[in-house]
Coordinates of C-alpha atoms and ligand atoms in Angstrom, one line a residue:
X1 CA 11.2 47.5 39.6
X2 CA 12.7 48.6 36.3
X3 CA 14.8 46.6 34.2
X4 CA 18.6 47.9 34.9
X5 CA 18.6 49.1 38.4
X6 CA 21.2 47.5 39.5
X7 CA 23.3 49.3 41.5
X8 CA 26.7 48.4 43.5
X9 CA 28.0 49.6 47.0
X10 CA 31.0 49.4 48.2
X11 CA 31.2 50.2 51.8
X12 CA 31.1 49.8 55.4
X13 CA 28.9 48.1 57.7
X14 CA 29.0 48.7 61.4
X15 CA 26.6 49.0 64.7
X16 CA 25.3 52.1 65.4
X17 CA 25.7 53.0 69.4
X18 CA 22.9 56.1 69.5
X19 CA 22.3 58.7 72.1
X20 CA 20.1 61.3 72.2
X21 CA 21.0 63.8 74.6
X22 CA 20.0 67.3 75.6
X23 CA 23.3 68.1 76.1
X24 CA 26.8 66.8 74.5
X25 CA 29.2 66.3 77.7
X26 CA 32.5 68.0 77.6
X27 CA 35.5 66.9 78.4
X28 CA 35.8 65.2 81.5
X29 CA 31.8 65.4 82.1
X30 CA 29.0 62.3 82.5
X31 CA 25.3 63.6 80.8
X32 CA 22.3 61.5 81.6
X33 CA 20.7 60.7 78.1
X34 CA 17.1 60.8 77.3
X35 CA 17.3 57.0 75.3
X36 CA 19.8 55.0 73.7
X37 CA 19.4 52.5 71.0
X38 CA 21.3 49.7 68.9
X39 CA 21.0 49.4 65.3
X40 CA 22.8 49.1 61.6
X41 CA 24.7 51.6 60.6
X42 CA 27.7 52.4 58.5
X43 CA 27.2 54.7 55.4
X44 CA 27.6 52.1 52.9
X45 CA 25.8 49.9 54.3
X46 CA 22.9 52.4 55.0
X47 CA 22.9 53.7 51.7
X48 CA 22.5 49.7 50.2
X49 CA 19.1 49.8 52.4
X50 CA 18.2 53.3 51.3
X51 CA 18.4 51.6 47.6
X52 CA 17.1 48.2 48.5
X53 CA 14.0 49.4 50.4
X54 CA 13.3 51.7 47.2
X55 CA 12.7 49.0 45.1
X56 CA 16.1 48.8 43.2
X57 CA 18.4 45.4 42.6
X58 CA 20.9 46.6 45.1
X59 CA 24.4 44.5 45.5
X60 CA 26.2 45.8 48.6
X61 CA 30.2 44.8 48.4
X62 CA 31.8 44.7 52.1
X63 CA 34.1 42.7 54.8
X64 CA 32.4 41.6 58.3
X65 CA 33.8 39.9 61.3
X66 CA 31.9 36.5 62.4
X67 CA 30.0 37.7 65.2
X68 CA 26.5 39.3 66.5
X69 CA 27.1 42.7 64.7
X70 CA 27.5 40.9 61.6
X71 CA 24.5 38.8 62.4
X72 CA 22.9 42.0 62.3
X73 CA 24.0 43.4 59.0
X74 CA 22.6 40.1 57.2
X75 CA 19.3 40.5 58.8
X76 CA 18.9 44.1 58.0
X77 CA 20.0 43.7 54.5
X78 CA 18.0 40.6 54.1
X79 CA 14.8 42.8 55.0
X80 CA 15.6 45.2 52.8
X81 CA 16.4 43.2 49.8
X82 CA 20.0 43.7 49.4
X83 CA 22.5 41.3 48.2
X84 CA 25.4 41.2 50.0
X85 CA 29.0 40.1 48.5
X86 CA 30.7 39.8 52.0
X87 CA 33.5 38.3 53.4
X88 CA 33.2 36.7 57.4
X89 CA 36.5 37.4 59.1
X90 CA 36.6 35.4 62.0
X91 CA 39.8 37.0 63.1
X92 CA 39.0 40.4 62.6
X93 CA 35.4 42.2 64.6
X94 CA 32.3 43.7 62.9
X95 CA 33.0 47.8 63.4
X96 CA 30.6 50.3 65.8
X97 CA 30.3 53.6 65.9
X98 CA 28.9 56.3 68.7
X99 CA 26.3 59.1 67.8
X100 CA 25.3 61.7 70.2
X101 CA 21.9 62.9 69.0
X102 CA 21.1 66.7 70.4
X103 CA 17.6 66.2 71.1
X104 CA 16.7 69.6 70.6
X105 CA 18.7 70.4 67.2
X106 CA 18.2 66.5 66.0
X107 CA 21.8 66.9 64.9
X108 CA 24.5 64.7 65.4
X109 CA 28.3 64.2 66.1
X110 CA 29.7 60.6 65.3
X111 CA 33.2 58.4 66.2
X112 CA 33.7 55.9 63.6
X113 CA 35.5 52.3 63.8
X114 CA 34.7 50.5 60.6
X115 CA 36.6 47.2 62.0
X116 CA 36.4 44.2 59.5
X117 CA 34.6 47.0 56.5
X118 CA 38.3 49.0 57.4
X119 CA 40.7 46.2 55.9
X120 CA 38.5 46.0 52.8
X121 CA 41.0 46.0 50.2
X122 CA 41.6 46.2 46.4
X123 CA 42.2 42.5 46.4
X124 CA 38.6 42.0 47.8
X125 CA 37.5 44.7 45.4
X126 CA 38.3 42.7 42.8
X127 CA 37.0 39.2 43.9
X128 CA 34.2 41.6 43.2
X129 CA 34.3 43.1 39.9
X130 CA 31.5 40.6 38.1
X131 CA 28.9 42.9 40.0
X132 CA 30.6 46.3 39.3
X133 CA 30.5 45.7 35.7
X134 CA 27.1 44.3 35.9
X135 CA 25.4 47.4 37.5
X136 CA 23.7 50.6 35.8
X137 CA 25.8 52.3 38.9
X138 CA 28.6 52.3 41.2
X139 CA 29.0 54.0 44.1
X140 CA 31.0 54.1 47.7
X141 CA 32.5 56.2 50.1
X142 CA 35.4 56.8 52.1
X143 CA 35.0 54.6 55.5
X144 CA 36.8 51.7 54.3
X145 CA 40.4 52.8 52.4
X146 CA 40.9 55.1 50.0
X147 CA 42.3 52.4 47.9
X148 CA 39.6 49.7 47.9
X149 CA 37.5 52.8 46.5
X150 CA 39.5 53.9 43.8
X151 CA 39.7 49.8 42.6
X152 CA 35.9 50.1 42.7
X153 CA 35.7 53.4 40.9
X154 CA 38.5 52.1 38.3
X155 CA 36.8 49.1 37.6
X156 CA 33.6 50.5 37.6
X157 CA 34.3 53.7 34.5
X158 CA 36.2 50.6 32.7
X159 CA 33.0 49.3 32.0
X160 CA 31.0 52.5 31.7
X161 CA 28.7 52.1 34.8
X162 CA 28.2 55.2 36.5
X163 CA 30.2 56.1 39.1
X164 CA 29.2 58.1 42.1
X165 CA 32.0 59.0 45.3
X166 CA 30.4 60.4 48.4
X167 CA 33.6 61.4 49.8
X168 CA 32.7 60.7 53.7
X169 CA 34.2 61.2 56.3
X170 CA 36.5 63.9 54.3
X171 CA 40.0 62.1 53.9
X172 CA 42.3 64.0 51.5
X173 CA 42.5 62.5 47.9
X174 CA 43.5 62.9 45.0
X175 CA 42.7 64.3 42.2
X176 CA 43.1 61.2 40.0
X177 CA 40.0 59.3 42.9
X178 CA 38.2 62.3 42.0
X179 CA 38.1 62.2 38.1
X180 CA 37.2 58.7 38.4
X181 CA 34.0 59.9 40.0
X182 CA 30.8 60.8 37.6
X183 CA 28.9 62.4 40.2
X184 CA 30.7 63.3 43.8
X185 CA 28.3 63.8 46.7
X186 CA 30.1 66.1 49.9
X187 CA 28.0 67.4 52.7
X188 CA 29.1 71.6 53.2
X189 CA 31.9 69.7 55.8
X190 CA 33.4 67.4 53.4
X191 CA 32.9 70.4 50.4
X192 CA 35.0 72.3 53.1
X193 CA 37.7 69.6 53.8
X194 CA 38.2 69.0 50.4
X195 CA 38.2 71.7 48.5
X196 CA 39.5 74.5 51.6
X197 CA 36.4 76.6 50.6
X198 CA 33.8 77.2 54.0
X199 CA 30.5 76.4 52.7
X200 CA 27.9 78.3 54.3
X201 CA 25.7 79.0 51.9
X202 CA 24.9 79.1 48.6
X203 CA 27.4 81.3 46.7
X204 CA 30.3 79.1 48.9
X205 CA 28.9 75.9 47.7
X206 CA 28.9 77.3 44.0
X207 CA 32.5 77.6 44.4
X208 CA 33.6 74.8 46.7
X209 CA 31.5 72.5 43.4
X210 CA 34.0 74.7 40.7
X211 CA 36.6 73.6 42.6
X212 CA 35.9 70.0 43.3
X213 CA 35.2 69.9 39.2
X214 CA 39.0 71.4 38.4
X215 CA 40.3 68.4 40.4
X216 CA 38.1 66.2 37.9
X217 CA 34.7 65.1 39.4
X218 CA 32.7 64.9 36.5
X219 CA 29.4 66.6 38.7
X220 CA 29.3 68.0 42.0
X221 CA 26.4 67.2 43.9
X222 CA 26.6 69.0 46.5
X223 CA 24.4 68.7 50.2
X224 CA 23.2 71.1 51.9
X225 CA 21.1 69.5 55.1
X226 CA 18.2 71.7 55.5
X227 CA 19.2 74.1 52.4
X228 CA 18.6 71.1 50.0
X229 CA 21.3 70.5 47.5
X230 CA 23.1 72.1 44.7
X231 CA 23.8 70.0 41.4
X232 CA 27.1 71.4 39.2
X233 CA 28.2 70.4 36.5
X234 CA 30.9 72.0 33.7
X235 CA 28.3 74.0 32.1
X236 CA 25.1 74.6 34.8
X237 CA 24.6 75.0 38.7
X238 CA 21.0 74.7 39.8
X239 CA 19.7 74.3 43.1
X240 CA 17.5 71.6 44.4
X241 CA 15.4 72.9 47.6
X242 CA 14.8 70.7 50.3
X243 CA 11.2 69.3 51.1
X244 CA 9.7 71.0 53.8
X245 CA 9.5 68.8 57.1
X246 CA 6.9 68.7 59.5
X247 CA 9.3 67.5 62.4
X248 CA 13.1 66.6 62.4
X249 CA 13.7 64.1 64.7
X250 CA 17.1 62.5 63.7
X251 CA 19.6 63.9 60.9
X252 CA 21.8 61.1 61.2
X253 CA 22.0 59.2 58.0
X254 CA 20.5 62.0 56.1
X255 CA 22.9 62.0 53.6
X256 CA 22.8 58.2 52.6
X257 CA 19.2 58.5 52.3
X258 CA 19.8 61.1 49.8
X259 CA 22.6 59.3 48.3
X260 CA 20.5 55.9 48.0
X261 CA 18.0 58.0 46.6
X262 CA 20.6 59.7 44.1
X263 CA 21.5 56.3 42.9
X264 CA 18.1 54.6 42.4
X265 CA 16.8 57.5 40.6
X266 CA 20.1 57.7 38.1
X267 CA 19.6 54.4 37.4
X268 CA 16.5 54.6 36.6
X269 CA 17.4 56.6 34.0
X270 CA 16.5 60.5 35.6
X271 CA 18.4 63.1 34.6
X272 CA 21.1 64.8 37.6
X273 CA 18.5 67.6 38.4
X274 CA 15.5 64.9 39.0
X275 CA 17.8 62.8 41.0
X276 CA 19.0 65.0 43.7
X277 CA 15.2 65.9 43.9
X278 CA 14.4 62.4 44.3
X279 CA 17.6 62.1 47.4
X280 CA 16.0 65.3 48.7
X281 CA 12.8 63.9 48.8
X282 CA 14.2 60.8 50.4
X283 CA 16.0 62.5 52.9
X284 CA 13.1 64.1 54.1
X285 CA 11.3 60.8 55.3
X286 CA 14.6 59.8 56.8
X287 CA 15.1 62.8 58.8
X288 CA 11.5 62.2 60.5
X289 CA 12.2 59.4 62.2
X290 CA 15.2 57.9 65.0
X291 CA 17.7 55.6 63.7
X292 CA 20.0 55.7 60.1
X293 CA 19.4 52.8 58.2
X294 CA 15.7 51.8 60.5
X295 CA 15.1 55.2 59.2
X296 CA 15.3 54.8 55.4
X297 CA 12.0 54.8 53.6
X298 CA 10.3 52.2 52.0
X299 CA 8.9 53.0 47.9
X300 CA 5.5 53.5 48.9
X301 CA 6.0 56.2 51.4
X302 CA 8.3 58.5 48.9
X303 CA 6.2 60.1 46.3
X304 CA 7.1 60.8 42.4
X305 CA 9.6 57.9 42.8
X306 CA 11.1 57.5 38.8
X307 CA 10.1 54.0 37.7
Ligands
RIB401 O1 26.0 58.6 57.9 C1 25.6 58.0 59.1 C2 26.5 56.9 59.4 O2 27.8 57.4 59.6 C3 26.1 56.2 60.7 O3 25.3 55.1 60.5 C4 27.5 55.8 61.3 O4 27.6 54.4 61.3 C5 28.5 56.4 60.4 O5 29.1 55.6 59.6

């Protein structure tokens, strides 16, 4: 582990409900699924593990309820070496969410309820600013309110620790959450949401990224699922290709594998380019195996990890 990896989540914890499917049921229609599973989830949360089982001093910043979900979380993060700065709200429940897998795709379409993560607020933010000023980088996204990111992000650039916003799920925001952001990580959806530019390709993520860096994000890192991911920045776009894959079996939690990489790698000390490498390369792993955070891999199975 290197000296000043520390790096601080804010975020979302919540059981993952996951069913893979041949077939997504319409409206009104009951599909037999192939299996079903129970595990952690939450993007936040999933990206902590992404960090923590890479070797880096991960703090992950977050509210639970008091019951067997949040059992959960502390058992997952515990195994993955994450420190978590949580509040137990015995009056409020740990959050789930459902994921239809298509079996055949290995895509996925998700509900969200963060539950306790979703009354995280600025007040809770700052019980924990001691570890936002003490990490190399800061990052969150948009599960828990708007608010309790931007107190993260704020408090984070006031003491010059890198910030990084993956805006998901795409909620509208401002421009002023946005320049707070060193680095701000939307899949071609969230690109879309946010910027009213349809990614589908290359050329529309080039301007979606100008866009997102007119409202203020200082670099756009920009996903791309099996395209890889474009890094922009005020003066250079270049594009990072994705590894190759033998078999996908799972895209969910693609992108906080990538993200977890992202942040482990910046602060480490890699340049942008090298980092959204290193998230690609993470990814990778995590796409070959069921599950989001289950799926995240450990150091020793991601090659050219920066040190
Ligand atoms: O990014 C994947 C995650 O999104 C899942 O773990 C699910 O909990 C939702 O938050």
């Amino acid at each position: 582990m290197s000296g000043n990896d520390a790096i601080t989540i804010l975020g979302v914890f919540v059981a993952d409900a996951a069913f893979r499917t041949a077939r997504r049921p319409r409206p009104g229609e009951t599909v037999l699924g192939e299996s079903f599973a129970l595990g952690p989830g939450g993007k936040g949360s999933n990206q902590a593990v992404a960090a923590g089982r890479l070797g880096a001093r991960v703090r992950f910043v977050t509210r639970l309820g008091d019951d067997a979900f949040a059992d959960l979380a502390e058992r997952t993060w515990r195994e993955a070496g994450v420190e978590p700065v949580v509040g137990r709200d015995p009056a409020s429940a740990t959050g789930a969410a459902c994921i239809l897998v298509d079996v055949a795709s290995a895509d996925n379409a998700i509900v969200i309820c963060p539950g306790a993560g979703g009354e995280l607020a600025p007040a809770d933010v700052d019980a924990a600013a001691e570890v936002i000023v003490g990490a190399s980088v800061f990052m969150t996204q948009l599960e828990q309110p708007v608010a309790a990111a931007a107190r993260g992000l704020a408090i984070a650039r006031g003491a010059g620790v890198t910030t990084i916003l993956n805006p998901a799920p795409a909620v509208e925001v401002d421009d002023a959450l946005l320049a707070l952001a060193d680095v701000v990580t939307p899949n071609e959806a969230e690109a879309a949401a946010l910027t009213g530019v349809g990614v589908g390709g290359l050329d529309d993520a080039r301007r979606a990224a100008a866009v997102l860096l007119a409202r203020g994000a200082g670099r756009v890192v920009l996903t791309l699922g099996a395209g890889g991911a474009l890094v922009q920045g005020p003066d250079r776009s270049e594009h990072v290709p994705a590894f190759a894959v033998e078999r996908v079996v799972d895209t969910t939690g693609a992108g906080d594998a990538f993200n977890g990489g992202l942040a482990v790698a910046l602060a480490r000390g890699a340049d942008p380019l090298a980092a959204a490498r290193f998230g690609c390369r993470v990814a990778a792993v995590a796409v070959t195996r069921p599950g989001t955070a289950a799926a995240m891999p450990w150091a020793d199975e991601v090659a050219d990890a920066p040190t």
